[in-house]
Amino acid sequence: MVDGLDGLDALDWARMQHAYGTAEEVPGLLRELGSPEEEEWSGALSRFYSAVHHQGDVYRCTAASVPFLFALAGDGAVAGRAAVVELLVSIGSSADAVGGTAEDASDLSGHFEALGMMRERAEAFIGFAADGDPLVRRAAIPALGLFVDDAERAVAVLRERLPAEPGVVERLRLVEATADLALRRPETTAPARAWLGALADDRALDPATRLAAVVHRARCAAEFDAEATVRSAVALLREETAPADATTPAPAPAPAPAFPTRAGSAPAHLIAAFEDLARRSVVHSPVTDLLRTFHEVLGARLSARTALLAEQLSSGDPGARLDALRMGGEVIRSRRGDHGPLVTLIADRLADPHPEVVAEAAAVLADCHPVAGPARPALAALVAAQRARHGPQVWAAESPVLRRAHQKAVLALARLGDERALPGLLAALDGGADAWQAVQVVTCLPDAAAEPLVPGLVERLRVLDPEQPHMTSEVAGTLAALGPLGGAPALSAVEEVLDRAVRGKRWTVVCAALGALRRFGPAAAPALPVIRELAALDAAADPNVAPAAIATLWAVGADLDEVLPPALALLDDGISFRVDGATDVLGAIGPAAAAALPRLRELLDHTYEWVRVQGAAALWEIGGEPEAPAVLGALLPAWERNPYTARRVVPCLERMGPAATPAAPLLRAHLELTERVDGSGSIEEDEKLLAACRAALARLG
């Protein structure tokens, strides 16, 4: 047994809790962490992160584990020492991130207890940072900047360790720890910046370490010259990598996702999402994390970030180019502004000599399609070249890399509304391979261009089984694609799926079919009998169905006398999203729903801000100008309190026109934000929000 674990059973673990209940298992996990068998200690480590340090949480049982983790980390016979040290640093970092004092947050006592122990045992971390095992050193180095309270001692250790450290990754971490220390202890900022400046200028050092010094010197500065810093970084990147060379070995493929991929075992889109996560978990260059940090430091300086990415994307290392493409996507997803130059740089990689890089460039452009317009010619050229070289069935190519590159390029073109995507989408629907991806973009094409896809969509809908849980999302996606296209064959297929889903009580599919019928409008009147039955479905069966059915009744052409009573009744429902569904229908009805006005006014005082926002929007649609003060009185505070409500608030302000004049300062302030703030995380939704803000301001006159 590891020395220092003797006291494990003296603690009352059963009185402590972790993420999934009692902490009785913790002593066993700690003992297993000391096992010489990798399978045993790695399994215990995984469980510890999952339950005892769940998503960074630090419970009382987590803090109680810290002394025993130190004992494990200090025992040279423990096989997983480096992983234990890394776990300790993670616990301490999470505890430190809380801030404040124990008196401020008594429910976070585990955080403060754990952090105190980390700082009390700072000398142990100093020892780990000089350990003979490079993995232990690598894991321990961040602790030097985070937990050593004696600033002079910390600075001295960091300076001593750098020239003694042979590993580039460890040197990069030492430089980062210096900046962490400067940010945590302001009295060290000036000497730290001076030392980092000296490192950056020291030509005897390797380029990666000097680059780290440049980046972290900027990171711990209140102000810095972004353009000059980027120029310095670019010069060092050029020293770090060779010129572009088509013979450079291709990057290793991403590891298999930790998720079942057997056919029929899970929804296709979920399997694809796990594959993407596995892909993104791979870092190809030792300076990638450093460059991500640099991008964070540069923040809203888009021109500087684009200049940096231009150098990254021209690297002679295809792995570095892959990492750069992902960073470029992160910039576009997180920041507003003119992304045309960056999109053009990414589009240039569609002609890259390495297929993995081409596929990643296409994937980034497909994901960033609302601003990907400048890439349209390059995307079209790639799709045409692939079809010419590999044939019309390249959508289903045997090579996973080629298949991904072609599919992503076709999807990107389709999302840009480009008809040149049509052959690829037809091939997907005809052959069935990865057809779910083609289905997702059908509605992006102009209706006339998408019309040839209707037979394939109808056939796909008829072969998918709505009663199979793993097919639910595919059925729903196909229904959503067919709804806007219309036509008798499409309507018949939707009605057939609705019937099967009702009989099988597949309520998610039922709601999707109702959504499709709403797009058909009065043409779907033959389905009114079943829609009426669903409008009366008890919430106990499924709370989503009745609101969806009531909305469909109105869209299909049911009488006001049939739609208004159940919609009014839902306004008093205890489930907020059912209330929201009712306000949507009532707002669509407009002034004829005047009977709802008293209850809608009451909803402006609802405890949930989303209900207040939805109620206010319906109040405007029904009551108009006289209700403007009350509507604004609900919308504007909700928006200020929760920025994510903007996607509901701003379209209502746009419809209000001059009546929304008091909202002008908020609208202008929102347009000045440099970060994307839409709660869905969608570039498309954020771009729509920006357009709606501009339109609302234009209507104010």
XYZ file of C-alpha atoms in Angstrom:
701
model
C 0.000 0.000 0.000
C 1.127 3.557 -0.716
C 2.425 5.337 2.365
C -0.014 8.018 3.441
C -3.199 6.137 2.589
C -3.483 4.520 6.022
C -5.907 7.173 7.242
C -8.398 6.692 4.405
C -10.902 4.704 6.440
C -10.783 7.100 9.358
C -12.900 9.627 7.432
C -16.674 9.325 7.302
C -16.970 9.278 3.500
C -20.605 8.167 3.675
C -21.568 11.574 5.078
C -20.036 13.311 2.051
C -21.512 13.627 -1.428
C -20.150 13.700 -4.940
C -21.903 14.350 -8.263
C -23.839 11.086 -8.176
C -24.560 10.572 -4.485
C -22.653 9.316 -1.489
C -18.842 9.438 -1.564
C -18.412 5.957 -0.076
C -16.539 4.800 -3.192
C -13.775 7.411 -2.877
C -11.398 5.356 -0.671
C -11.557 2.527 -3.197
C -10.849 4.916 -6.069
C -7.841 6.365 -4.257
C -6.412 2.917 -3.596
C -6.940 1.939 -7.253
C -5.082 5.085 -8.326
C -2.017 3.534 -6.684
C -2.338 0.314 -8.689
C 0.559 -0.740 -10.939
C -1.971 -1.898 -13.539
C -2.742 0.863 -16.056
C -6.245 -0.405 -16.741
C -7.091 -0.226 -13.034
C -5.602 3.153 -12.217
C -6.828 4.800 -15.440
C -10.337 3.484 -14.782
C -10.242 4.898 -11.260
C -8.959 8.211 -12.606
C -11.807 8.394 -15.126
C -14.371 7.692 -12.403
C -12.760 10.276 -10.101
C -13.056 12.967 -12.758
C -16.617 11.891 -13.528
C -17.970 11.780 -9.980
C -15.583 13.378 -7.465
C -14.317 16.207 -9.707
C -17.360 16.342 -11.985
C -17.017 19.073 -14.632
C -14.506 20.876 -12.419
C -16.630 20.810 -9.266
C -14.833 20.572 -5.925
C -16.953 18.895 -3.267
C -16.040 18.268 0.365
C -15.053 14.729 -0.633
C -12.796 16.186 -3.354
C -11.019 18.343 -0.795
C -10.802 15.407 1.623
C -9.045 13.425 -1.119
C -6.288 15.999 -1.637
C -3.843 14.807 1.076
C -4.104 11.253 -0.231
C -3.572 12.415 -3.816
C -0.391 14.163 -2.696
C 0.736 10.919 -1.062
C 0.156 9.060 -4.328
C 1.933 11.738 -6.370
C 4.941 11.616 -4.063
C 5.393 7.847 -4.293
C 7.829 6.997 -7.093
C 6.374 3.492 -7.342
C 2.921 4.749 -8.389
C 2.493 4.124 -12.111
C 0.050 6.966 -12.708
C 1.920 9.694 -10.819
C 1.791 12.219 -13.660
C -1.981 11.778 -14.007
C -2.413 12.249 -10.241
C -0.363 15.469 -10.307
C -2.460 16.695 -13.226
C -5.608 15.882 -11.229
C -4.298 17.874 -8.263
C -3.582 20.894 -10.466
C -7.062 20.627 -11.991
C -8.694 20.533 -8.547
C -6.641 23.508 -7.386
C -7.346 25.493 -10.568
C -11.088 24.891 -10.242
C -10.995 25.886 -6.586
C -9.018 29.047 -7.388
C -11.478 30.034 -10.150
C -14.277 30.546 -7.607
C -12.692 33.663 -6.097
C -13.954 35.500 -3.011
C -13.716 34.100 0.499
C -15.208 31.183 2.367
C -17.485 33.601 4.207
C -18.876 34.823 0.877
C -19.856 31.335 -0.240
C -20.298 28.819 2.576
C -21.673 26.234 0.137
C -18.283 26.214 -1.614
C -16.290 25.186 1.444
C -14.690 22.333 -0.503
C -13.171 24.817 -2.954
C -11.551 26.943 -0.256
C -10.335 23.931 1.712
C -8.775 22.367 -1.388
C -7.113 25.610 -2.477
C -5.669 26.111 1.001
C -4.092 22.664 0.891
C -2.611 23.318 -2.547
C -0.898 26.450 -1.275
C 0.258 24.765 1.925
C 1.904 22.057 -0.178
C 3.521 24.397 -2.707
C 6.955 22.882 -1.992
C 5.650 19.507 -3.140
C 4.689 21.038 -6.491
C 8.144 22.643 -6.738
C 9.628 19.184 -6.267
C 7.298 17.638 -8.854
C 8.298 20.359 -11.348
C 11.916 19.140 -11.091
C 11.057 15.422 -11.141
C 13.008 12.980 -13.271
C 9.829 11.997 -15.119
C 9.068 14.605 -17.834
C 5.343 13.800 -17.660
C 5.317 14.589 -13.934
C 7.193 17.831 -14.602
C 4.796 18.756 -17.371
C 1.789 18.194 -15.116
C 3.267 20.089 -12.156
C 4.650 23.213 -13.829
C 1.316 25.143 -13.943
C 1.156 24.872 -10.144
C 4.231 27.107 -9.852
C 2.230 30.038 -11.154
C -0.999 29.139 -9.395
C -0.242 27.962 -5.874
C 3.165 29.266 -4.724
C 2.362 32.236 -2.484
C 5.985 33.289 -1.945
C 6.305 35.373 -5.109
C 10.104 35.705 -4.927
C 10.449 31.956 -4.458
C 8.122 31.280 -7.391
C 10.009 33.642 -9.709
C 13.326 32.108 -8.695
C 12.103 28.549 -9.302
C 10.682 29.438 -12.710
C 13.926 31.130 -13.791
C 15.995 28.200 -12.550
C 13.841 25.588 -14.221
C 13.770 27.076 -17.739
C 17.427 26.526 -18.714
C 17.374 23.109 -17.018
C 14.313 21.896 -18.915
C 15.080 19.925 -22.117
C 11.465 19.475 -23.245
C 9.840 22.137 -25.432
C 6.341 21.486 -24.042
C 7.665 21.875 -20.509
C 9.467 25.114 -21.430
C 6.261 26.509 -22.901
C 4.465 25.671 -19.673
C 7.161 27.380 -17.596
C 6.715 30.579 -19.603
C 2.928 30.331 -19.210
C 3.280 29.790 -15.457
C 5.342 32.988 -15.272
C 2.455 34.944 -16.789
C -0.024 33.173 -14.488
C 2.062 34.271 -11.525
C 2.212 37.863 -12.790
C -1.555 37.962 -13.211
C -2.125 36.473 -9.740
C 0.512 38.495 -7.913
C 0.691 42.055 -9.357
C 3.990 42.772 -7.581
C 5.654 40.279 -9.940
C 4.232 41.794 -13.137
C 7.080 44.210 -13.895
C 9.938 41.728 -13.339
C 7.996 38.984 -15.112
C 7.420 41.156 -18.182
C 11.068 42.208 -18.191
C 12.210 38.571 -18.047
C 9.728 37.521 -20.742
C 10.993 40.356 -22.928
C 14.554 39.157 -22.452
C 13.530 35.597 -23.354
C 11.775 36.820 -26.494
C 14.969 38.564 -27.612
C 17.316 35.706 -26.702
C 18.372 34.191 -30.042
C 20.088 31.345 -28.237
C 16.659 30.004 -27.280
C 14.494 27.894 -29.565
C 11.775 29.782 -31.532
C 8.891 28.087 -29.681
C 10.075 29.286 -26.268
C 10.687 32.788 -27.616
C 7.211 32.754 -29.171
C 5.742 31.774 -25.811
C 7.551 34.695 -24.215
C 6.093 37.097 -26.808
C 2.572 35.800 -26.279
C 2.623 35.704 -22.494
C 4.333 39.076 -22.199
C 1.320 40.502 -24.046
C -1.037 38.408 -21.922
C 0.110 39.996 -18.661
C 0.133 43.547 -20.051
C -2.665 46.029 -19.554
C -2.012 47.425 -23.044
C 0.216 46.247 -25.872
C 0.900 46.979 -29.527
C -1.060 44.196 -31.213
C 0.381 44.712 -34.697
C 3.970 44.728 -33.482
C 3.348 41.693 -31.282
C 1.829 39.782 -34.191
C 4.795 40.705 -36.396
C 7.157 39.306 -33.765
C 5.067 36.153 -33.448
C 4.946 35.672 -37.220
C 8.731 35.987 -37.497
C 9.171 33.330 -34.815
C 6.598 31.050 -36.429
C 8.624 31.229 -39.638
C 11.708 30.137 -37.708
C 9.714 27.346 -36.059
C 8.414 25.765 -39.269
C 9.843 25.070 -42.698
C 8.363 26.489 -45.922
C 5.293 24.726 -47.294
C 6.199 21.363 -48.820
C 3.774 18.945 -50.430
C 5.967 16.039 -49.323
C 5.524 16.754 -45.606
C 3.862 13.719 -44.004
C 0.106 13.973 -43.603
C -1.241 14.414 -40.066
C -2.412 11.307 -38.269
C -6.148 10.643 -38.520
C -8.354 11.484 -35.582
C -8.886 8.708 -33.023
C -12.103 6.735 -33.092
C -14.829 8.475 -31.078
C -15.699 7.093 -27.661
C -19.238 6.375 -28.806
C -20.974 3.395 -30.429
C -20.882 3.687 -34.219
C -22.509 0.367 -35.096
C -25.251 0.873 -37.655
C -28.572 1.373 -35.931
C -27.023 1.881 -32.494
C -27.410 5.655 -32.323
C -28.690 8.588 -34.392
C -26.379 9.323 -37.315
C -26.037 12.991 -36.408
C -24.953 12.061 -32.870
C -22.302 9.660 -34.134
C -21.047 12.400 -36.469
C -20.923 14.864 -33.582
C -18.740 12.496 -31.560
C -16.495 11.998 -34.571
C -16.081 15.776 -34.790
C -15.262 15.950 -31.070
C -12.627 13.262 -31.519
C -11.186 15.183 -34.465
C -11.032 18.438 -32.542
C -9.338 16.756 -29.583
C -6.240 16.137 -31.699
C -3.551 18.831 -31.483
C -0.902 18.521 -34.165
C 1.602 21.213 -33.261
C 3.315 21.857 -29.892
C 2.575 25.578 -30.224
C -1.143 25.174 -30.994
C -2.324 25.740 -27.422
C 0.019 28.719 -27.189
C -1.464 30.217 -30.354
C -4.983 29.667 -29.025
C -3.953 31.665 -25.982
C -2.581 34.380 -28.267
C -5.905 34.564 -30.101
C -7.677 34.965 -26.766
C -5.292 37.785 -25.854
C -5.912 39.498 -29.201
C -9.659 39.297 -28.588
C -11.641 41.623 -30.832
C -8.636 42.693 -32.939
C -9.801 40.881 -36.063
C -7.170 42.280 -38.414
C -4.366 41.181 -36.091
C -5.902 37.735 -35.631
C -6.344 37.354 -39.383
C -2.698 38.320 -39.969
C -1.635 35.686 -37.440
C -3.873 33.063 -39.041
C -2.495 33.915 -42.477
C 0.916 32.802 -41.231
C -0.474 29.738 -39.451
C -2.350 28.648 -42.575
C 0.785 28.912 -44.707
C 2.829 26.713 -42.366
C 4.880 23.961 -43.953
C 3.391 21.536 -41.428
C -0.037 20.247 -42.559
C -0.912 19.486 -38.942
C -0.293 23.121 -38.018
C -2.539 24.147 -40.925
C -5.266 21.839 -39.605
C -5.010 23.413 -36.157
C -5.090 26.868 -37.753
C -8.273 26.081 -39.692
C -10.018 25.119 -36.474
C -8.805 28.322 -34.831
C -10.095 30.312 -37.801
C -13.494 28.714 -37.335
C -13.401 29.613 -33.636
C -12.677 33.247 -34.505
C -15.667 33.421 -36.863
C -17.983 31.635 -34.428
C -17.060 33.818 -31.465
C -16.506 37.275 -32.985
C -18.497 39.682 -35.094
C -16.969 41.805 -37.823
C -15.723 41.621 -41.387
C -14.576 38.022 -41.823
C -14.154 38.277 -45.592
C -10.312 38.226 -45.531
C -10.246 35.261 -43.151
C -12.855 33.344 -45.172
C -10.712 33.878 -48.270
C -7.658 32.486 -46.460
C -9.638 29.417 -45.416
C -10.994 28.987 -48.956
C -7.410 28.970 -50.266
C -6.844 25.762 -48.287
C -9.412 23.995 -50.486
C -6.510 23.644 -52.934
C -4.146 22.306 -50.259
C -1.983 19.296 -51.265
C -3.061 17.369 -48.147
C -6.590 15.881 -48.257
C -7.131 16.208 -44.476
C -6.526 19.957 -44.728
C -8.946 20.250 -47.674
C -11.631 18.388 -45.730
C -11.167 20.567 -42.663
C -11.314 23.774 -44.717
C -14.581 22.629 -46.302
C -15.973 21.710 -42.882
C -15.128 25.128 -41.437
C -16.777 26.892 -44.386
C -19.892 24.721 -44.073
C -20.116 25.597 -40.384
C -19.548 29.320 -41.007
C -21.813 29.570 -44.040
C -23.596 32.847 -43.125
C -20.331 34.712 -43.752
C -18.765 32.246 -46.228
C -19.852 34.058 -49.390
C -16.293 34.901 -50.537
C -15.520 31.160 -50.609
C -18.301 30.321 -53.094
C -16.069 30.152 -56.234
C -13.469 27.971 -54.524
C -16.131 25.643 -53.122
C -17.791 25.251 -56.504
C -14.435 24.580 -58.167
C -13.578 21.905 -55.602
C -16.942 20.145 -55.972
C -16.689 20.187 -59.765
C -13.101 18.897 -59.727
C -13.993 16.073 -57.344
C -16.942 14.978 -59.479
C -14.816 15.106 -62.628
C -12.014 13.065 -61.094
C -13.941 10.578 -58.944
C -17.323 10.369 -60.658
C -20.856 11.445 -59.709
C -20.936 9.115 -56.676
C -18.030 10.861 -54.938
C -20.523 11.818 -52.180
C -20.192 8.180 -51.021
C -16.471 7.770 -51.792
C -14.717 4.892 -50.041
C -11.990 7.209 -48.738
C -13.344 8.810 -45.531
C -11.239 11.923 -46.077
C -12.388 12.436 -49.673
C -15.995 11.724 -48.701
C -15.858 14.267 -45.879
C -14.223 16.909 -48.074
C -16.827 16.516 -50.821
C -19.809 16.350 -48.494
C -18.756 19.404 -46.516
C -18.092 21.409 -49.681
C -21.511 20.465 -51.098
C -23.190 21.370 -47.802
C -21.362 24.705 -47.703
C -22.497 25.513 -51.255
C -26.082 24.500 -50.465
C -26.148 26.676 -47.358
C -25.061 29.569 -49.557
C -28.121 28.881 -51.739
C -25.924 27.799 -54.654
C -27.623 25.466 -57.142
C -24.296 23.827 -57.964
C -24.813 21.784 -54.789
C -27.838 20.032 -56.332
C -26.027 17.080 -58.033
C -24.346 16.162 -54.772
C -27.596 16.338 -52.809
C -29.386 14.216 -55.401
C -26.600 11.635 -55.196
C -26.994 11.554 -51.420
C -30.750 10.986 -51.556
C -30.533 8.471 -54.401
C -27.773 6.421 -52.805
C -28.760 6.833 -49.168
C -25.218 7.268 -47.848
C -25.154 10.038 -45.255
C -28.413 11.316 -46.710
C -29.321 12.894 -43.388
C -26.710 15.579 -44.062
C -28.222 16.455 -47.437
C -31.672 16.659 -45.857
C -30.457 19.335 -43.449
C -29.630 21.821 -46.225
C -32.476 21.301 -48.694
C -34.408 24.350 -47.531
C -31.368 26.587 -48.071
C -31.711 26.238 -51.844
C -34.227 28.335 -53.793
C -37.542 26.455 -54.031
C -37.221 25.931 -57.778
C -33.738 24.481 -57.382
C -34.837 22.187 -54.550
C -37.886 20.844 -56.405
C -35.965 17.900 -57.980
C -35.170 16.733 -54.439
C -38.818 16.199 -53.448
C -39.150 12.613 -54.794
C -36.023 11.550 -52.942
C -37.201 13.184 -49.736
C -40.618 11.541 -50.023
C -39.057 8.135 -50.618
C -36.692 8.632 -47.694
C -39.559 9.590 -45.411
C -41.434 6.446 -46.380
C -38.522 4.091 -45.658
C -37.558 5.646 -42.321
C -39.327 4.065 -39.362
C -40.644 6.767 -36.999
C -41.106 4.157 -34.283
C -37.347 3.506 -34.052
C -35.888 5.905 -31.438
C -32.533 6.270 -33.216
C -34.352 7.424 -36.375
C -36.402 10.133 -34.687
C -34.047 12.979 -35.596
C -33.759 11.822 -39.233
C -37.528 11.571 -39.600
C -37.972 14.999 -38.030
C -35.299 16.500 -40.284
C -36.900 15.077 -43.406
C -40.305 16.396 -42.347
C -38.804 19.844 -41.809
C -37.268 19.733 -45.304
C -40.477 18.657 -47.036
C -42.773 21.172 -45.370
C -41.541 24.292 -47.207
C -41.432 22.516 -50.595
C -45.106 21.499 -50.684
C -46.866 19.450 -53.315
C -49.348 16.591 -53.110
C -46.768 13.759 -52.861
C -44.995 15.536 -50.011
C -48.266 16.195 -48.169
C -49.321 12.570 -48.534
C -45.994 11.368 -47.110
C -46.220 13.748 -44.153
C -49.761 12.623 -43.367
C -48.663 8.985 -43.536
C -45.822 9.583 -41.080
C -48.150 11.516 -38.775
C -50.577 8.608 -38.721
C -47.817 6.090 -37.961
C -46.303 8.300 -35.274
C -49.661 8.861 -33.548
C -50.354 5.121 -33.500
C -46.872 4.469 -32.123
C -47.070 7.404 -29.664
C -43.818 8.837 -31.042
C -44.632 12.337 -29.899
C -41.418 14.000 -31.053
C -42.158 12.837 -34.583
C -45.792 13.919 -34.190
C -44.657 17.459 -33.360
C -42.290 17.478 -36.341
C -45.094 16.324 -38.653
C -47.388 19.026 -37.287
C -44.663 21.584 -37.997
C -44.468 20.360 -41.596
C -48.247 20.571 -41.997
C -48.158 24.186 -40.827
C -45.935 24.996 -43.792
C -48.492 23.452 -46.189
C -51.185 25.792 -44.868
C -54.776 25.247 -46.073
C -53.612 22.495 -48.439
C -53.282 20.305 -45.329
C -56.977 20.700 -44.434
C -57.666 16.956 -44.967
C -55.557 16.328 -41.852
C -57.791 18.495 -39.635
C -59.543 15.565 -37.884
C -56.304 14.111 -36.506
C -54.946 17.595 -35.720
C -58.087 18.281 -33.652
C -57.549 15.084 -31.688
C -53.955 16.036 -30.980
C -54.955 19.535 -29.853
C -56.901 17.861 -27.060
C -54.068 15.483 -26.038
C -53.438 15.512 -22.318
C -50.163 17.031 -21.168
C -49.465 13.841 -19.222
C -49.052 11.983 -22.521
C -46.724 14.662 -23.912
C -46.790 18.376 -23.038
C -45.451 19.491 -26.432
C -48.155 18.074 -28.668
C -51.216 20.173 -27.821
C -49.483 23.566 -28.354
C -48.053 22.322 -31.664
C -51.457 21.023 -32.764
C -53.258 24.244 -31.840
C -50.738 26.249 -33.870
C -51.265 23.850 -36.773
C -55.046 24.220 -36.567
C -54.694 27.947 -37.131
C -52.103 27.612 -39.912
C -54.179 25.022 -41.779
C -57.281 27.197 -41.694
C -59.440 26.164 -38.736
C -62.021 28.694 -37.544
C -61.124 31.241 -34.894
C -63.832 29.826 -32.618
C -62.059 26.472 -32.713
C -58.535 27.756 -32.093
C -59.021 30.580 -29.604
C -60.485 28.674 -26.594
C -57.702 26.070 -26.287
C -55.031 28.713 -26.876
C -56.510 30.893 -24.134
C -56.639 27.896 -21.800
C -52.922 27.248 -22.295
C -52.097 30.741 -21.023
C -52.916 29.442 -17.533
C -50.787 26.305 -17.881
C -48.104 25.650 -15.302
C -45.519 24.616 -17.895
C -43.765 27.664 -19.322
C -43.139 26.322 -22.830
C -46.846 25.482 -23.200
C -47.606 29.093 -22.275
C -45.052 30.200 -24.869
C -46.752 28.018 -27.478
C -50.074 29.687 -26.714
C -48.618 33.204 -26.976
C -47.119 32.308 -30.362
C -50.520 31.220 -31.695
C -52.328 34.192 -30.233
C -49.771 36.570 -31.680
C -50.236 34.932 -35.089
C -53.998 35.420 -34.803
C -53.488 39.104 -34.065
C -56.242 41.607 -33.120
C -58.937 38.938 -33.414
C -57.485 37.398 -30.224
C -58.344 40.464 -28.132
C -59.892 38.207 -25.479
C -56.339 37.250 -24.501
C -55.246 40.809 -23.650
C -56.061 40.772 -19.894
C -54.158 37.521 -19.322
C -51.228 38.619 -21.519
C -50.893 41.772 -19.423
C -50.714 39.586 -16.322
C -47.960 37.491 -17.916
C -45.754 40.586 -18.060
C -45.198 39.992 -14.326
C -44.401 36.282 -14.724
C -41.371 35.036 -12.782
C -39.736 33.617 -15.922
C -38.331 36.248 -18.269
C -38.869 34.172 -21.411
C -42.599 34.005 -20.650
C -42.615 37.772 -20.121
C -40.898 38.300 -23.462
C -43.230 35.973 -25.347
C -46.274 37.490 -23.664
C -45.117 41.008 -24.516
C -44.589 40.083 -28.178
C -48.106 38.633 -28.399
C -49.502 41.671 -26.598
C -48.068 43.913 -29.313
C -49.399 41.773 -32.160
C -52.885 41.806 -30.681
C -53.161 45.182 -28.963
C -50.832 47.320 -31.056
C -49.890 50.915 -30.291
C -51.859 51.346 -27.011
C -49.881 48.456 -25.495
C -46.450 49.810 -26.495
C -45.426 51.163 -23.050
C -46.267 47.883 -21.336
C -44.600 45.850 -24.071
C -41.375 47.854 -23.885
C -41.542 47.741 -20.099
C -41.277 43.965 -20.325
C -38.977 43.528 -23.316
C -36.179 45.967 -22.519
C -35.478 44.902 -18.901
C -35.594 41.250 -19.944
C -33.048 41.936 -22.681
C -30.751 43.813 -20.301
C -31.016 41.022 -17.736
C -30.583 38.148 -20.169
C -28.815 38.999 -23.457
C -29.963 35.705 -24.975
C -33.564 36.956 -25.089
C -32.454 39.305 -27.877
C -33.430 36.790 -30.534
C -37.069 37.169 -29.424
C -36.977 40.786 -28.308
C -35.374 42.385 -31.382
C -37.767 40.962 -34.017
C -40.656 42.320 -31.948
C -38.975 45.732 -31.740
C -38.559 45.666 -35.502
C -42.283 45.001 -35.977
C -43.128 47.818 -33.555
C -41.455 50.428 -35.748
C -41.421 53.987 -34.323
C -43.236 52.771 -31.198
C -39.952 51.101 -30.206
C -37.986 54.393 -30.136
C -37.042 54.009 -26.429
C -35.167 50.834 -27.415
C -32.751 52.706 -29.702
C -29.876 52.905 -27.152
C -30.053 49.169 -26.503
C -30.170 48.385 -30.216
C -27.126 50.563 -30.897
C -25.237 49.104 -27.942
C -25.937 45.591 -29.196
C -24.579 46.421 -32.642
C -21.361 47.648 -31.025
C -20.696 44.318 -29.299
C -17.775 42.444 -30.793
C -18.668 39.032 -29.355
C -21.465 36.886 -30.654
C -24.094 36.601 -27.940
C -26.902 34.502 -29.404
C -27.726 31.756 -26.900
C -27.925 29.053 -29.549
C -24.242 29.453 -30.404
C -25.232 29.761 -34.059
C -23.475 32.169 -36.404
C -26.620 32.153 -38.519
C -28.839 33.234 -35.641
C -26.397 35.922 -34.561
C -26.162 37.316 -38.083
C -29.974 37.350 -38.273
C -30.021 39.187 -34.963
C -27.605 41.815 -36.257
C -29.749 42.290 -39.362
C -32.876 42.622 -37.212
C -31.178 45.257 -35.021
C -30.257 47.293 -38.083
C -33.749 46.935 -39.509
C -35.332 47.973 -36.207
C -33.153 51.081 -36.030
C -33.937 51.923 -39.656
C -37.660 51.806 -38.880
C -37.247 54.273 -36.039
C -36.519 56.980 -38.607
